[in-house]
């Protein structure tokens, strides 16, 4: 019977959900952590762990988004940590990558994903953020051009 200690509650809900899944899926092979990001005025975020979506959210501030991503990447163990960013707004995408690089001290994989046709499928969702979150979900499921990011603390 897996036991959760109370210090788990210091983590954001996404990490708590992930830790619970980790404890329940001990024999499950595919423990990749995949974050799909749809950069824009409102940036959509979709987090997949053990093949299931454990977060769908949107963020208005890049700083707040990056701080949140770092808590998720740092809080969950995974064989591979992959950050997939849509290429629809490269200005914001590069800002996110730069801030992640400066502030996250472990390695992760980064993919820029072709974002075309991700919001076409969801035209009728005009509620704020719904479209951004769904686009982020599509982005997390696509393959892009992959870079391995080594933290500046290791390379610089």
CSV table of C-alpha atoms in Angstrom, one decimal:
chain,number,residue,atom,x,y,z
A,1,UNK,CA,0.0,0.0,0.0
A,2,UNK,CA,1.7,3.3,-1.1
A,3,UNK,CA,1.9,5.9,1.6
A,4,UNK,CA,1.8,9.7,1.0
A,5,UNK,CA,3.5,11.9,3.6
A,6,UNK,CA,2.1,15.3,4.5
A,7,UNK,CA,5.1,17.1,3.0
A,8,UNK,CA,3.6,16.2,-0.4
A,9,UNK,CA,1.1,19.0,0.2
A,10,UNK,CA,3.8,21.7,-0.2
A,11,UNK,CA,3.7,20.9,-3.9
A,12,UNK,CA,1.4,22.3,-6.5
A,13,UNK,CA,-1.7,20.2,-7.3
A,14,UNK,CA,-0.2,18.9,-10.6
A,15,UNK,CA,2.9,17.5,-8.8
A,16,UNK,CA,0.7,15.9,-6.1
A,17,UNK,CA,-1.4,14.3,-8.8
A,18,UNK,CA,1.8,13.1,-10.5
A,19,UNK,CA,3.3,11.7,-7.3
A,20,UNK,CA,0.1,9.8,-6.7
A,21,UNK,CA,0.2,8.3,-10.2
A,22,UNK,CA,3.9,7.5,-9.7
A,23,UNK,CA,3.0,5.5,-6.5
A,24,UNK,CA,0.1,3.7,-8.3
A,25,UNK,CA,2.0,2.9,-11.5
A,26,UNK,CA,5.2,1.4,-10.2
A,27,UNK,CA,5.3,-1.2,-12.9
A,28,UNK,CA,4.3,1.2,-15.7
A,29,UNK,CA,7.2,1.7,-18.1
A,30,UNK,CA,6.3,4.9,-19.9
A,31,UNK,CA,6.9,7.5,-17.2
A,32,UNK,CA,7.7,10.4,-19.6
A,33,UNK,CA,6.8,13.8,-18.4
A,34,UNK,CA,5.6,15.9,-21.3
A,35,UNK,CA,4.7,19.5,-21.2
A,36,UNK,CA,2.9,21.0,-24.1
A,37,UNK,CA,3.0,24.8,-24.4
A,38,UNK,CA,0.9,27.0,-26.7
A,39,UNK,CA,2.7,30.4,-26.4
A,40,UNK,CA,0.7,33.6,-26.8
A,41,UNK,CA,-1.0,36.4,-24.9
A,42,UNK,CA,-2.6,33.6,-22.9
A,43,UNK,CA,-0.2,30.7,-22.9
A,44,UNK,CA,-1.9,27.3,-22.7
A,45,UNK,CA,-0.1,24.5,-20.8
A,46,UNK,CA,-0.9,20.8,-20.9
A,47,UNK,CA,1.0,18.3,-18.7
A,48,UNK,CA,1.1,14.6,-19.4
A,49,UNK,CA,2.6,12.0,-17.1
A,50,UNK,CA,2.3,8.3,-17.4
A,51,UNK,CA,0.4,8.9,-20.6
A,52,UNK,CA,-2.4,10.9,-18.8
A,53,UNK,CA,-3.1,14.6,-18.8
A,54,UNK,CA,-2.6,15.8,-15.2
A,55,UNK,CA,-3.0,19.5,-15.9
A,56,UNK,CA,-4.6,21.8,-18.4
A,57,UNK,CA,-4.2,25.5,-17.6
A,58,UNK,CA,-3.5,28.8,-19.1
A,59,UNK,CA,-1.2,31.6,-17.9
A,60,UNK,CA,-1.1,35.3,-18.6
A,61,UNK,CA,2.5,35.9,-17.4
A,62,UNK,CA,5.6,34.2,-18.8
A,63,UNK,CA,7.4,34.5,-15.4
A,64,UNK,CA,4.5,32.8,-13.5
A,65,UNK,CA,4.3,30.1,-16.2
A,66,UNK,CA,8.0,29.4,-16.1
A,67,UNK,CA,8.0,29.3,-12.3
A,68,UNK,CA,5.1,26.8,-12.4
A,69,UNK,CA,6.9,24.6,-15.1
A,70,UNK,CA,10.0,24.5,-13.0
A,71,UNK,CA,8.0,23.3,-9.9
A,72,UNK,CA,6.4,20.6,-12.1
A,73,UNK,CA,9.7,19.5,-13.8
A,74,UNK,CA,11.5,19.5,-10.4
A,75,UNK,CA,8.7,17.8,-8.5
A,76,UNK,CA,8.2,14.7,-10.7
A,77,UNK,CA,10.6,11.9,-11.5
A,78,UNK,CA,10.6,10.8,-15.1
A,79,UNK,CA,12.8,8.9,-17.5
A,80,UNK,CA,12.5,11.7,-19.9
A,81,UNK,CA,11.3,15.3,-19.4
A,82,UNK,CA,10.1,16.8,-22.6
A,83,UNK,CA,9.0,20.4,-23.1
A,84,UNK,CA,7.1,20.9,-26.4
A,85,UNK,CA,6.5,24.5,-27.5
A,86,UNK,CA,4.3,25.5,-30.4
A,87,UNK,CA,6.1,27.6,-33.0
A,88,UNK,CA,3.1,30.0,-33.4
A,89,UNK,CA,4.7,32.8,-31.4
A,90,UNK,CA,8.5,32.4,-31.5
A,91,UNK,CA,9.1,35.6,-29.5
A,92,UNK,CA,7.2,34.3,-26.5
A,93,UNK,CA,8.5,30.7,-27.1
A,94,UNK,CA,12.1,31.9,-27.0
A,95,UNK,CA,11.4,34.0,-23.9
A,96,UNK,CA,10.0,30.9,-22.1
A,97,UNK,CA,13.1,28.8,-23.2
A,98,UNK,CA,15.6,31.4,-22.1
A,99,UNK,CA,13.9,31.7,-18.6
A,100,UNK,CA,13.7,27.9,-18.2
A,101,UNK,CA,17.4,27.7,-19.1
A,102,UNK,CA,18.4,30.3,-16.6
A,103,UNK,CA,16.2,29.0,-13.8
A,104,UNK,CA,16.0,25.2,-14.1
A,105,UNK,CA,19.0,23.3,-13.0
A,106,UNK,CA,18.5,19.9,-14.6
A,107,UNK,CA,18.5,18.7,-18.2
A,108,UNK,CA,15.3,18.3,-20.3
A,109,UNK,CA,14.5,17.9,-23.9
A,110,UNK,CA,13.0,20.7,-25.9
A,111,UNK,CA,10.9,20.5,-29.0
A,112,UNK,CA,9.6,23.3,-31.2
A,113,UNK,CA,6.4,21.9,-32.7
A,114,UNK,CA,4.6,23.0,-35.8
A,115,UNK,CA,1.5,24.6,-34.4
A,116,UNK,CA,-0.4,24.9,-37.7
A,117,UNK,CA,-3.8,23.3,-37.6
A,118,UNK,CA,-3.9,23.0,-33.8
A,119,UNK,CA,-6.5,25.8,-33.3
A,120,UNK,CA,-8.5,25.0,-36.5
A,121,UNK,CA,-10.0,22.0,-34.9
A,122,UNK,CA,-11.3,24.1,-32.0
A,123,UNK,CA,-12.8,27.1,-33.6
A,124,UNK,CA,-16.1,26.9,-31.7
A,125,UNK,CA,-14.3,27.2,-28.3
A,126,UNK,CA,-14.2,30.9,-27.6
A,127,UNK,CA,-14.3,30.7,-23.9
A,128,UNK,CA,-11.1,32.4,-22.6
A,129,UNK,CA,-8.3,30.0,-22.3
A,130,UNK,CA,-10.2,26.9,-23.5
A,131,UNK,CA,-8.6,27.1,-27.0
A,132,UNK,CA,-5.1,27.8,-25.6
A,133,UNK,CA,-5.4,24.8,-23.3
A,134,UNK,CA,-6.6,22.5,-26.1
A,135,UNK,CA,-3.9,23.8,-28.5
A,136,UNK,CA,-1.3,23.0,-25.8
A,137,UNK,CA,-2.8,19.5,-25.5
A,138,UNK,CA,-2.4,19.0,-29.3
A,139,UNK,CA,1.1,20.4,-29.2
A,140,UNK,CA,2.1,17.9,-26.4
A,141,UNK,CA,1.0,15.0,-28.6
A,142,UNK,CA,3.0,16.1,-31.7
A,143,UNK,CA,6.6,15.5,-32.5
A,144,UNK,CA,8.8,18.5,-33.3
A,145,UNK,CA,12.4,19.3,-33.8
A,146,UNK,CA,14.2,18.1,-30.7
A,147,UNK,CA,17.1,19.7,-28.8
A,148,UNK,CA,18.5,18.4,-25.6
A,149,UNK,CA,18.9,21.3,-23.2
A,150,UNK,CA,21.7,21.0,-20.6
A,151,UNK,CA,21.4,23.5,-17.8
A,152,UNK,CA,23.7,26.5,-18.0
A,153,UNK,CA,25.0,25.4,-14.6
A,154,UNK,CA,26.5,22.3,-16.4
A,155,UNK,CA,27.6,24.0,-19.6
A,156,UNK,CA,28.5,27.5,-18.8
